Amino acid sequence: MTGVVLVTGAATPGVALAARRIAEAGDARVVAVDTTLPTDDLGSVKFVRADIRTPVISKVLAVEDVDTVVHMDLAPMRSRGGGSATKEINVIGTMQVLAACQRSDTVQRVVLASSAAVYGASPRDPAVFTESATARGGTKSGFAKDIVEVEGYTRGFARRRPDVTVTTLRMAQWLSPHFPTVLGMYFSNPVLPVPMGFDARLQLLHPQDALEVVAMAALSDRPGTFNVAGDGILMLTQAARIMGKPTIPLPPLGFGSVLRRMVHYMGSDVSPGVHRLLTYGRVLDTTALHEIFGYSPRHTTRETFEWYAETARPGLLHSWGITG
């Protein structure tokens, strides 16, 4: 395929890697946008400083003659501006990007790098979420609420522009030792607070698999909504043992606020709403990814976590020979 692919959110390390992967995987020209210059090497990718919250994104599409838009500028938290800035970029930014795509005469494909957070996390969840399932709790605030809104706007765009191929990738939690992730920030603490009486089932996504799926969706038509995650699950207590880190059981009531204070005291941070994931867990059915999209992840959930744990700081229990 020849053409021009625009990727949003290039200042985020994982997004910068995705832009490079798209450029390396095909013969398309790749343009990456963000408000700040990426610290990661973009290789042959062209960087354009642009704020997706403004109509200037329409000019970028026109000037660069873009035919594919990969929207990855979605995050549970931002380093600057706090929660209001996060919601503004996630929701208002998405609205502006889709509005620009709707007005464009050249855009033929839109890829949304969404999140499994759209399913929320609650005690009423099914054992496994399929793409047709809806959230049963935990989407009334924070990043989960943003993602629900973002996907709603994307579905509206697809109805208004049926001539454009729309792919929505509902990705499980990324985990990497090379750049910060939601769960990575949690597991980086010397002691792990856990909700008393719960043992969440976690499902992870290796960055290499995430980048491959994004590149495939960007370079060929794969319409539809797809869960993207590594095979298998890992219990929260198993993950703690693999890391060799002790846990501190906390009462479920108020676990979120206590978790934030404890993690902050230990010199780290935690994404708002992650306490629900650590309490109830979340597992995705990836049948459609395998059979319809045409990709089988190379790394299982456990392999991804063990890869992360190998390069992380050894936990206290490692010195005692207590690991899982």
CSV table of N, CA, C and O in Angstrom, one decimal, residues 115-139 144 148 151 168-173 200-203 225-233 276-290:
chain,number,residue,atom,x,y,z
A,115,SER,N,-9.3,1.3,24.3
A,115,SER,CA,-8.8,0.5,25.5
A,115,SER,C,-9.9,-0.4,26.0
A,115,SER,O,-11.1,-0.1,25.9
A,116,ALA,N,-9.5,-1.5,26.6
A,116,ALA,CA,-10.4,-2.4,27.3
A,116,ALA,C,-11.1,-1.7,28.5
A,116,ALA,O,-12.1,-2.3,29.0
A,117,ALA,N,-10.6,-0.5,28.9
A,117,ALA,CA,-11.3,0.2,29.9
A,117,ALA,C,-12.7,0.5,29.6
A,117,ALA,O,-13.5,0.9,30.4
A,118,VAL,N,-13.1,0.4,28.3
A,118,VAL,CA,-14.5,0.7,27.9
A,118,VAL,C,-15.5,-0.3,28.5
A,118,VAL,O,-16.6,0.0,28.6
A,119,TYR,N,-15.0,-1.4,28.9
A,119,TYR,CA,-15.8,-2.4,29.6
A,119,TYR,C,-16.0,-2.1,31.1
A,119,TYR,O,-16.8,-2.8,31.8
A,120,GLY,N,-15.2,-1.2,31.6
A,120,GLY,CA,-15.2,-0.9,33.0
A,120,GLY,C,-14.7,-2.1,33.8
A,120,GLY,O,-14.0,-3.0,33.3
A,121,ALA,N,-15.0,-2.1,35.1
A,121,ALA,CA,-14.6,-3.2,36.0
A,121,ALA,C,-15.5,-3.1,37.2
A,121,ALA,O,-15.6,-2.1,37.9
A,122,SER,N,-16.2,-4.2,37.4
A,122,SER,CA,-17.2,-4.3,38.5
A,122,SER,C,-17.5,-5.7,38.9
A,122,SER,O,-17.1,-6.6,38.2
A,123,PRO,N,-18.1,-5.9,40.1
A,123,PRO,CA,-18.4,-7.3,40.5
A,123,PRO,C,-19.4,-8.0,39.7
A,123,PRO,O,-19.6,-9.2,39.9
A,124,ARG,N,-20.1,-7.2,38.8
A,124,ARG,CA,-21.2,-7.8,38.0
A,124,ARG,C,-20.7,-8.2,36.6
A,124,ARG,O,-21.4,-8.6,35.7
A,125,ASP,N,-19.4,-8.1,36.4
A,125,ASP,CA,-18.8,-8.4,35.0
A,125,ASP,C,-18.9,-9.8,34.7
A,125,ASP,O,-18.9,-10.7,35.5
A,126,PRO,N,-19.0,-10.1,33.4
A,126,PRO,CA,-19.0,-11.5,32.9
A,126,PRO,C,-17.5,-12.1,33.1
A,126,PRO,O,-16.6,-11.3,33.3
A,127,ALA,N,-17.4,-13.4,33.0
A,127,ALA,CA,-16.1,-14.0,33.1
A,127,ALA,C,-15.1,-13.5,32.0
A,127,ALA,O,-13.9,-13.3,32.3
A,128,VAL,N,-15.7,-13.3,30.8
A,128,VAL,CA,-14.9,-12.9,29.7
A,128,VAL,C,-15.7,-11.9,28.9
A,128,VAL,O,-16.9,-12.1,28.6
A,129,PHE,N,-15.2,-10.8,28.5
A,129,PHE,CA,-15.8,-9.8,27.7
A,129,PHE,C,-15.6,-10.1,26.2
A,129,PHE,O,-14.5,-10.2,25.7
A,130,THR,N,-16.7,-10.2,25.4
A,130,THR,CA,-16.7,-10.2,24.0
A,130,THR,C,-16.9,-8.8,23.5
A,130,THR,O,-17.3,-7.9,24.2
A,131,GLU,N,-16.7,-8.5,22.2
A,131,GLU,CA,-16.8,-7.2,21.6
A,131,GLU,C,-18.3,-6.7,21.7
A,131,GLU,O,-18.5,-5.4,21.7
A,132,SER,N,-19.2,-7.6,21.8
A,132,SER,CA,-20.6,-7.1,21.8
A,132,SER,C,-21.1,-6.8,23.3
A,132,SER,O,-22.2,-6.3,23.5
A,133,ALA,N,-20.3,-7.1,24.3
A,133,ALA,CA,-20.6,-6.9,25.7
A,133,ALA,C,-20.6,-5.4,26.0
A,133,ALA,O,-19.9,-4.6,25.3
A,134,THR,N,-21.3,-5.0,27.0
A,134,THR,CA,-21.3,-3.6,27.5
A,134,THR,C,-20.9,-3.5,28.9
A,134,THR,O,-21.0,-4.5,29.6
A,135,ALA,N,-20.4,-2.4,29.3
A,135,ALA,CA,-19.9,-2.2,30.7
A,135,ALA,C,-21.1,-2.4,31.7
A,135,ALA,O,-22.2,-2.0,31.4
A,136,ARG,N,-20.8,-3.0,32.8
A,136,ARG,CA,-21.8,-3.2,33.9
A,136,ARG,C,-21.5,-2.4,35.1
A,136,ARG,O,-22.1,-2.5,36.1
A,137,GLY,N,-20.5,-1.6,35.0
A,137,GLY,CA,-20.1,-0.7,36.2
A,137,GLY,C,-18.7,-0.2,36.0
A,137,GLY,O,-17.8,-0.8,35.3
A,138,GLY,N,-18.4,0.9,36.6
A,138,GLY,CA,-17.0,1.4,36.6
A,138,GLY,C,-16.7,2.3,35.4
A,138,GLY,O,-15.5,2.5,35.2
A,139,THR,N,-17.7,2.9,34.8
A,139,THR,CA,-17.4,3.7,33.6
A,139,THR,C,-18.0,5.1,33.8
A,139,THR,O,-18.3,5.8,32.8
A,144,ALA,N,-12.2,5.5,31.9
A,144,ALA,CA,-13.2,4.6,31.3
A,144,ALA,C,-14.3,5.4,30.8
A,144,ALA,O,-14.8,5.1,29.7
A,148,VAL,N,-15.5,5.5,26.7
A,148,VAL,CA,-16.9,5.2,26.3
A,148,VAL,C,-17.4,6.4,25.4
A,148,VAL,O,-18.0,6.1,24.4
A,151,GLU,N,-15.5,6.2,21.9
A,151,GLU,CA,-16.0,5.2,21.0
A,151,GLU,C,-17.4,5.5,20.5
A,151,GLU,O,-17.7,5.2,19.4
A,168,THR,N,-11.7,-0.3,15.4
A,168,THR,CA,-11.5,0.1,16.8
A,168,THR,C,-10.8,-1.1,17.5
A,168,THR,O,-11.2,-2.2,17.4
A,169,LEU,N,-9.7,-0.8,18.1
A,169,LEU,CA,-8.8,-1.8,18.8
A,169,LEU,C,-9.0,-1.5,20.3
A,169,LEU,O,-8.4,-0.5,20.8
A,170,ARG,N,-9.6,-2.5,20.9
A,170,ARG,CA,-9.8,-2.4,22.4
A,170,ARG,C,-8.7,-3.1,23.1
A,170,ARG,O,-8.7,-4.3,23.2
A,171,MET,N,-7.6,-2.4,23.4
A,171,MET,CA,-6.4,-3.0,23.9
A,171,MET,C,-6.4,-3.2,25.4
A,171,MET,O,-6.8,-2.4,26.2
A,172,ALA,N,-5.9,-4.4,25.8
A,172,ALA,CA,-5.7,-4.7,27.2
A,172,ALA,C,-4.5,-3.8,27.7
A,172,ALA,O,-3.9,-3.1,26.9
A,173,GLN,N,-4.2,-3.9,29.0
A,173,GLN,CA,-3.1,-3.1,29.5
A,173,GLN,C,-1.8,-3.4,28.9
A,173,GLN,O,-1.3,-4.6,28.9
A,200,ALA,N,-7.5,-10.2,41.6
A,200,ALA,CA,-8.0,-9.8,40.3
A,200,ALA,C,-7.3,-10.6,39.2
A,200,ALA,O,-6.1,-11.0,39.3
A,201,ARG,N,-8.1,-11.0,38.2
A,201,ARG,CA,-7.5,-11.7,37.0
A,201,ARG,C,-7.0,-10.6,36.0
A,201,ARG,O,-7.8,-9.8,35.6
A,202,LEU,N,-5.8,-10.6,35.7
A,202,LEU,CA,-5.2,-9.6,34.8
A,202,LEU,C,-4.9,-10.2,33.5
A,202,LEU,O,-4.5,-11.3,33.4
A,203,GLN,N,-5.0,-9.3,32.4
A,203,GLN,CA,-4.7,-9.8,31.1
A,203,GLN,C,-3.8,-8.6,30.5
A,203,GLN,O,-4.2,-7.5,30.6
A,225,THR,N,-14.6,-3.9,15.3
A,225,THR,CA,-14.1,-3.7,16.7
A,225,THR,C,-13.5,-5.0,17.2
A,225,THR,O,-14.1,-6.1,17.1
A,226,PHE,N,-12.3,-4.9,17.7
A,226,PHE,CA,-11.5,-6.1,18.1
A,226,PHE,C,-10.9,-5.9,19.5
A,226,PHE,O,-10.2,-4.9,19.8
A,227,ASN,N,-11.1,-6.9,20.3
A,227,ASN,CA,-10.3,-7.0,21.6
A,227,ASN,C,-8.9,-7.4,21.3
A,227,ASN,O,-8.7,-8.4,20.5
A,228,VAL,N,-7.9,-6.8,21.9
A,228,VAL,CA,-6.5,-7.1,21.6
A,228,VAL,C,-5.8,-7.4,23.0
A,228,VAL,O,-5.7,-6.5,23.8
A,229,ALA,N,-5.4,-8.6,23.2
A,229,ALA,CA,-4.8,-9.0,24.5
A,229,ALA,C,-4.0,-10.3,24.3
A,229,ALA,O,-4.2,-11.1,23.4
A,230,GLY,N,-3.0,-10.5,25.1
A,230,GLY,CA,-2.3,-11.7,25.1
A,230,GLY,C,-3.1,-12.8,25.7
A,230,GLY,O,-4.0,-12.6,26.5
A,231,ASP,N,-2.8,-14.1,25.2
A,231,ASP,CA,-3.6,-15.2,25.7
A,231,ASP,C,-3.3,-15.5,27.2
A,231,ASP,O,-2.2,-15.2,27.7
A,232,GLY,N,-4.3,-16.0,27.9
A,232,GLY,CA,-4.1,-16.4,29.3
A,232,GLY,C,-4.3,-15.2,30.2
A,232,GLY,O,-4.5,-14.1,29.8
A,233,ILE,N,-4.3,-15.6,31.5
A,233,ILE,CA,-4.5,-14.5,32.5
A,233,ILE,C,-3.4,-14.7,33.6
A,233,ILE,O,-2.7,-15.7,33.6
A,276,ARG,N,-10.1,-0.2,40.5
A,276,ARG,CA,-11.2,-1.1,40.1
A,276,ARG,C,-10.6,-2.3,39.4
A,276,ARG,O,-11.1,-3.4,39.6
A,277,LEU,N,-9.6,-2.0,38.5
A,277,LEU,CA,-9.0,-3.1,37.8
A,277,LEU,C,-8.3,-4.1,38.7
A,277,LEU,O,-8.4,-5.3,38.6
A,278,LEU,N,-7.6,-3.5,39.8
A,278,LEU,CA,-6.9,-4.3,40.7
A,278,LEU,C,-7.8,-5.0,41.7
A,278,LEU,O,-7.4,-6.0,42.3
A,279,THR,N,-9.1,-4.6,41.7
A,279,THR,CA,-10.0,-5.3,42.6
A,279,THR,C,-10.8,-6.4,41.8
A,279,THR,O,-10.9,-7.5,42.3
A,280,TYR,N,-11.4,-6.0,40.7
A,280,TYR,CA,-12.3,-6.9,40.0
A,280,TYR,C,-11.6,-7.6,38.8
A,280,TYR,O,-12.1,-8.6,38.3
A,281,GLY,N,-10.5,-7.0,38.3
A,281,GLY,CA,-9.9,-7.6,37.1
A,281,GLY,C,-10.7,-7.4,35.8
A,281,GLY,O,-11.8,-6.8,35.8
A,282,ARG,N,-10.2,-7.9,34.7
A,282,ARG,CA,-10.9,-7.8,33.4
A,282,ARG,C,-10.2,-8.8,32.4
A,282,ARG,O,-9.0,-8.8,32.3
A,283,VAL,N,-11.0,-9.6,31.8
A,283,VAL,CA,-10.5,-10.6,30.8
A,283,VAL,C,-11.3,-10.4,29.5
A,283,VAL,O,-12.5,-10.3,29.5
A,284,LEU,N,-10.6,-10.4,28.4
A,284,LEU,CA,-11.2,-10.2,27.0
A,284,LEU,C,-11.2,-11.5,26.2
A,284,LEU,O,-10.2,-12.3,26.3
A,285,ASP,N,-12.2,-11.7,25.4
A,285,ASP,CA,-12.3,-12.7,24.4
A,285,ASP,C,-11.6,-12.2,23.2
A,285,ASP,O,-12.0,-11.2,22.6
A,286,THR,N,-10.6,-12.9,22.7
A,286,THR,CA,-9.9,-12.4,21.5
A,286,THR,C,-10.1,-13.3,20.3
A,286,THR,O,-9.3,-13.3,19.4
A,287,THR,N,-11.2,-14.0,20.3
A,287,THR,CA,-11.5,-14.9,19.1
A,287,THR,C,-11.5,-14.1,17.8
A,287,THR,O,-11.0,-14.5,16.8
A,288,ALA,N,-12.2,-12.9,17.8
A,288,ALA,CA,-12.3,-12.1,16.6
A,288,ALA,C,-10.9,-11.6,16.1
A,288,ALA,O,-10.7,-11.5,14.9
A,289,LEU,N,-10.0,-11.3,17.1
A,289,LEU,CA,-8.7,-10.9,16.7
A,289,LEU,C,-8.0,-12.0,15.9
A,289,LEU,O,-7.3,-11.8,14.9
A,290,HIS,N,-8.1,-13.3,16.4
A,290,HIS,CA,-7.5,-14.4,15.8
A,290,HIS,C,-8.1,-14.7,14.5
A,290,HIS,O,-7.4,-14.9,13.4
